[in-house]
Tab-separated table of C-alpha atoms and ligand atoms in Angstrom:
chain	number	residue	atom	x	y	z
O	358	MET	CA	87.063	165.809	147.903
O	359	PHE	CA	87.081	162.128	147.065
O	360	THR	CA	86.160	161.371	143.469
O	361	THR	CA	85.017	157.892	142.494
O	362	HIS	CA	85.771	156.614	139.033
O	363	SER	CA	83.459	154.129	137.409
O	364	LEU	CA	84.766	150.594	137.331
O	365	SER	CA	85.930	148.942	134.125
O	366	GLY	CA	87.295	145.631	132.891
O	367	ASP	CA	86.264	142.178	134.054
O	368	LYS	CA	84.850	141.639	137.511
O	369	ALA	CA	88.170	140.789	139.170
O	370	GLU	CA	89.698	143.946	137.671
O	371	GLN	CA	86.710	145.994	138.860
O	372	TYR	CA	87.235	144.722	142.407
O	373	ALA	CA	90.948	145.574	142.157
O	374	GLN	CA	89.956	149.136	141.199
O	375	LEU	CA	87.383	149.268	143.995
O	376	SER	CA	90.011	148.140	146.510
O	377	ARG	CA	92.316	150.936	145.407
O	378	GLN	CA	89.475	153.445	145.841
O	379	ALA	CA	88.761	151.996	149.284
O	380	GLU	CA	92.421	152.289	150.311
O	381	ALA	CA	92.432	155.937	149.233
O	382	LEU	CA	89.194	156.587	151.101
O	383	VAL	CA	90.413	155.305	154.469
O	384	ALA	CA	94.021	156.498	154.132
O	385	GLY	CA	95.170	158.180	157.337
O	386	GLU	CA	91.867	157.641	159.132
O	387	HIS	CA	91.360	155.099	161.949
O	388	ASP	CA	87.850	155.936	163.108
O	389	ARG	CA	85.702	152.832	162.770
O	390	ILE	CA	82.457	154.728	162.210
O	391	ALA	CA	83.898	157.131	159.650
O	392	ASN	CA	85.546	154.385	157.614
O	393	ALA	CA	82.514	152.085	157.793
O	394	ALA	CA	80.269	154.933	156.646
O	395	ASN	CA	82.443	155.868	153.694
O	396	LEU	CA	83.083	152.265	152.630
O	397	SER	CA	79.350	151.509	152.739
O	398	ALA	CA	78.659	154.489	150.496
O	399	LEU	CA	81.522	153.611	148.141
O	400	VAL	CA	80.397	150.011	147.656
O	401	TYR	CA	76.678	150.760	147.478
O	402	HIS	CA	77.185	153.230	144.665
O	403	ALA	CA	79.921	151.311	142.833
O	404	LEU	CA	78.317	147.876	142.571
O	405	PRO	CA	75.060	147.063	140.791
O	406	ARG	CA	72.036	145.141	142.103
O	407	LEU	CA	72.374	145.867	145.824
O	408	ASN	CA	69.673	147.082	148.201
O	409	TRP	CA	71.691	147.184	151.433
O	410	VAL	CA	75.387	147.539	152.269
O	411	GLY	CA	76.638	148.107	155.768
O	412	PHE	CA	78.246	147.127	159.004
O	413	TYR	CA	77.139	145.493	162.235
O	414	PHE	CA	79.459	145.877	165.226
O	415	PHE	CA	79.896	143.347	168.039
O	416	ASP	CA	79.212	144.991	171.384
O	417	GLY	CA	80.524	142.029	173.406
O	418	HIS	CA	77.107	140.437	173.453
O	419	GLU	CA	75.362	140.809	170.088
O	420	LEU	CA	75.648	142.581	166.731
O	421	VAL	CA	74.456	146.196	166.613
O	422	VAL	CA	73.796	148.016	163.365
O	423	GLY	CA	76.434	150.534	162.305
O	424	PRO	CA	76.808	152.764	159.237
O	425	PHE	CA	74.982	151.533	156.152
O	426	GLN	CA	73.277	152.467	152.883
O	427	GLY	CA	69.768	151.224	152.194
O	428	LEU	CA	66.515	151.077	154.086
O	429	PRO	CA	66.439	151.200	157.902
O	430	ALA	CA	67.552	147.821	159.257
O	431	CYS	CA	67.193	145.516	162.246
O	432	ILE	CA	69.139	147.118	165.099
O	433	ARG	CA	70.365	144.123	167.113
O	434	ILE	CA	71.135	140.596	165.896
O	435	PRO	CA	72.069	137.895	168.432
O	436	LEU	CA	75.034	135.737	167.405
O	437	ASP	CA	72.788	132.696	167.113
O	438	LYS	CA	70.513	134.419	164.603
O	439	GLY	CA	70.620	135.183	160.925
O	440	VAL	CA	73.246	135.168	158.249
O	441	CYS	CA	75.129	137.873	160.155
O	442	GLY	CA	75.176	135.807	163.349
O	443	ALA	CA	76.403	132.763	161.399
O	444	ALA	CA	79.299	134.752	159.909
O	445	ALA	CA	80.263	136.207	163.289
O	446	ARG	CA	80.013	132.851	165.075
O	447	SER	CA	81.823	130.737	162.494
O	448	GLY	CA	84.381	133.287	161.332
O	449	ASP	CA	83.539	132.270	157.762
O	450	THR	CA	82.027	134.386	155.005
O	451	GLN	CA	78.406	133.437	154.423
O	452	ARG	CA	77.383	133.520	150.758
O	453	VAL	CA	73.674	132.831	150.591
O	454	PRO	CA	72.117	132.477	147.106
O	455	ASP	CA	68.547	132.407	148.450
O	456	VAL	CA	67.906	133.979	151.833
O	457	ASN	CA	64.479	132.339	152.078
O	458	ALA	CA	66.198	128.958	152.070
O	459	PHE	CA	68.548	129.968	154.912
O	460	GLU	CA	67.313	128.668	158.258
O	461	GLY	CA	67.064	131.605	160.669
O	462	HIS	CA	67.577	134.369	158.131
O	463	VAL	CA	66.655	137.734	159.672
O	464	ALA	CA	64.500	139.633	157.162
O	465	CYS	CA	65.139	143.376	157.523
O	466	ASP	CA	64.190	144.420	154.007
O	467	SER	CA	61.671	142.126	152.312
O	468	ALA	CA	63.294	143.003	148.965
O	469	SER	CA	66.451	141.045	149.864
O	470	ARG	CA	66.834	137.769	147.958
O	471	SER	CA	70.523	136.929	148.331
O	472	GLU	CA	73.155	137.997	150.797
O	473	LEU	CA	76.888	137.992	151.477
O	474	VAL	CA	78.268	138.558	154.970
O	475	VAL	CA	82.000	138.852	155.711
O	476	PRO	CA	83.068	138.539	159.365
O	477	LEU	CA	85.488	141.173	160.657
O	478	PHE	CA	88.200	140.049	163.057
O	479	ARG	CA	91.029	142.192	164.416
O	480	ASN	CA	93.804	140.367	166.313
O	481	ASP	CA	91.445	137.381	166.657
O	482	ALA	CA	88.746	139.532	168.291
O	483	LEU	CA	85.351	139.871	166.627
O	484	VAL	CA	84.789	143.461	165.455
O	485	GLY	CA	81.534	142.807	163.586
O	486	VAL	CA	80.409	141.936	160.075
O	487	PHE	CA	80.232	143.565	156.652
O	488	ASP	CA	76.844	142.744	155.121
O	489	LEU	CA	75.547	143.086	151.561
O	490	ASP	CA	72.017	142.317	150.392
O	491	SER	CA	70.704	142.020	146.850
O	492	PRO	CA	67.174	142.059	145.463
O	493	ASP	CA	68.333	139.361	142.974
O	494	LEU	CA	68.651	135.660	143.668
O	495	ASP	CA	72.226	134.351	143.590
O	496	ARG	CA	73.738	137.820	143.123
O	497	PHE	CA	77.148	137.000	144.630
O	498	ASP	CA	79.674	134.623	143.071
O	499	VAL	CA	83.125	133.617	144.209
O	500	THR	CA	84.709	136.675	142.564
O	501	ASP	CA	82.347	138.930	144.518
O	502	GLN	CA	83.211	137.055	147.689
O	503	ARG	CA	86.982	137.449	147.158
O	504	GLY	CA	86.597	141.125	146.247
O	505	LEU	CA	84.405	141.918	149.227
O	506	GLU	CA	86.662	139.969	151.604
O	507	GLU	CA	89.524	142.161	150.397
O	508	LEU	CA	87.465	145.294	151.119
O	509	ALA	CA	86.738	143.910	154.591
O	510	ARG	CA	90.505	143.413	155.139
O	511	ILE	CA	91.122	147.007	154.050
O	512	TYR	CA	88.526	148.128	156.605
O	513	VAL	CA	90.023	146.112	159.472
O	514	ARG	CA	93.549	147.289	158.626
O	515	SER	CA	92.315	150.889	158.609
O	516	LEU	CA	91.403	150.560	162.294
O	517	GLY	CA	95.118	150.536	163.095
Z	1424	LIG	N1	69.615	139.439	156.769
Z	1424	LIG	C1	70.548	139.615	157.843
Z	1424	LIG	C2	70.112	140.722	158.758
Z	1424	LIG	C3	70.692	142.053	158.421
Z	1424	LIG	S1	69.961	142.781	157.095
Z	1424	LIG	O1	70.132	141.946	155.919
Z	1424	LIG	C4	70.527	144.297	156.845
Z	1424	LIG	C5	70.693	138.325	158.619
Z	1424	LIG	O2	69.978	137.344	158.369
Z	1424	LIG	O3	71.529	138.282	159.511
């Protein structure tokens, strides 16, 4: 059984601890669904002020919802739509302090106020995105971005 330990120290230290928990969780497993499911659950329960954490996978045409924690979500997101599409298209993390001010934001859960989306690339090929939503405005700062990008790297590496 995997036991999570509550995070302590400053935010950077908490992300370092979370990364170590993530590494332990995916160790020896390459299945993209299994690891996405467990990482979504880990992050959703470890970090405060989140209402959705999960993965969208690129099917060669658009983004399709994968494992997540939170309310049921939009199933398919074209690459030219939403914060997720912007991350996938640009290859850059999208940190959006106010989703209502983001042109083309796709509202899945009306509770979401801010969002962070990390694109997932493996050998230069788009795998999908790792998406986090918060009910609070401006929930994600640069430390969150760095920490969550590291978790995304752990996920991509776990795919083998
Ligand atoms: N808000 C996202 C859609 C996915 S949900 O947040 C789960 C977007 O604009 O792409």
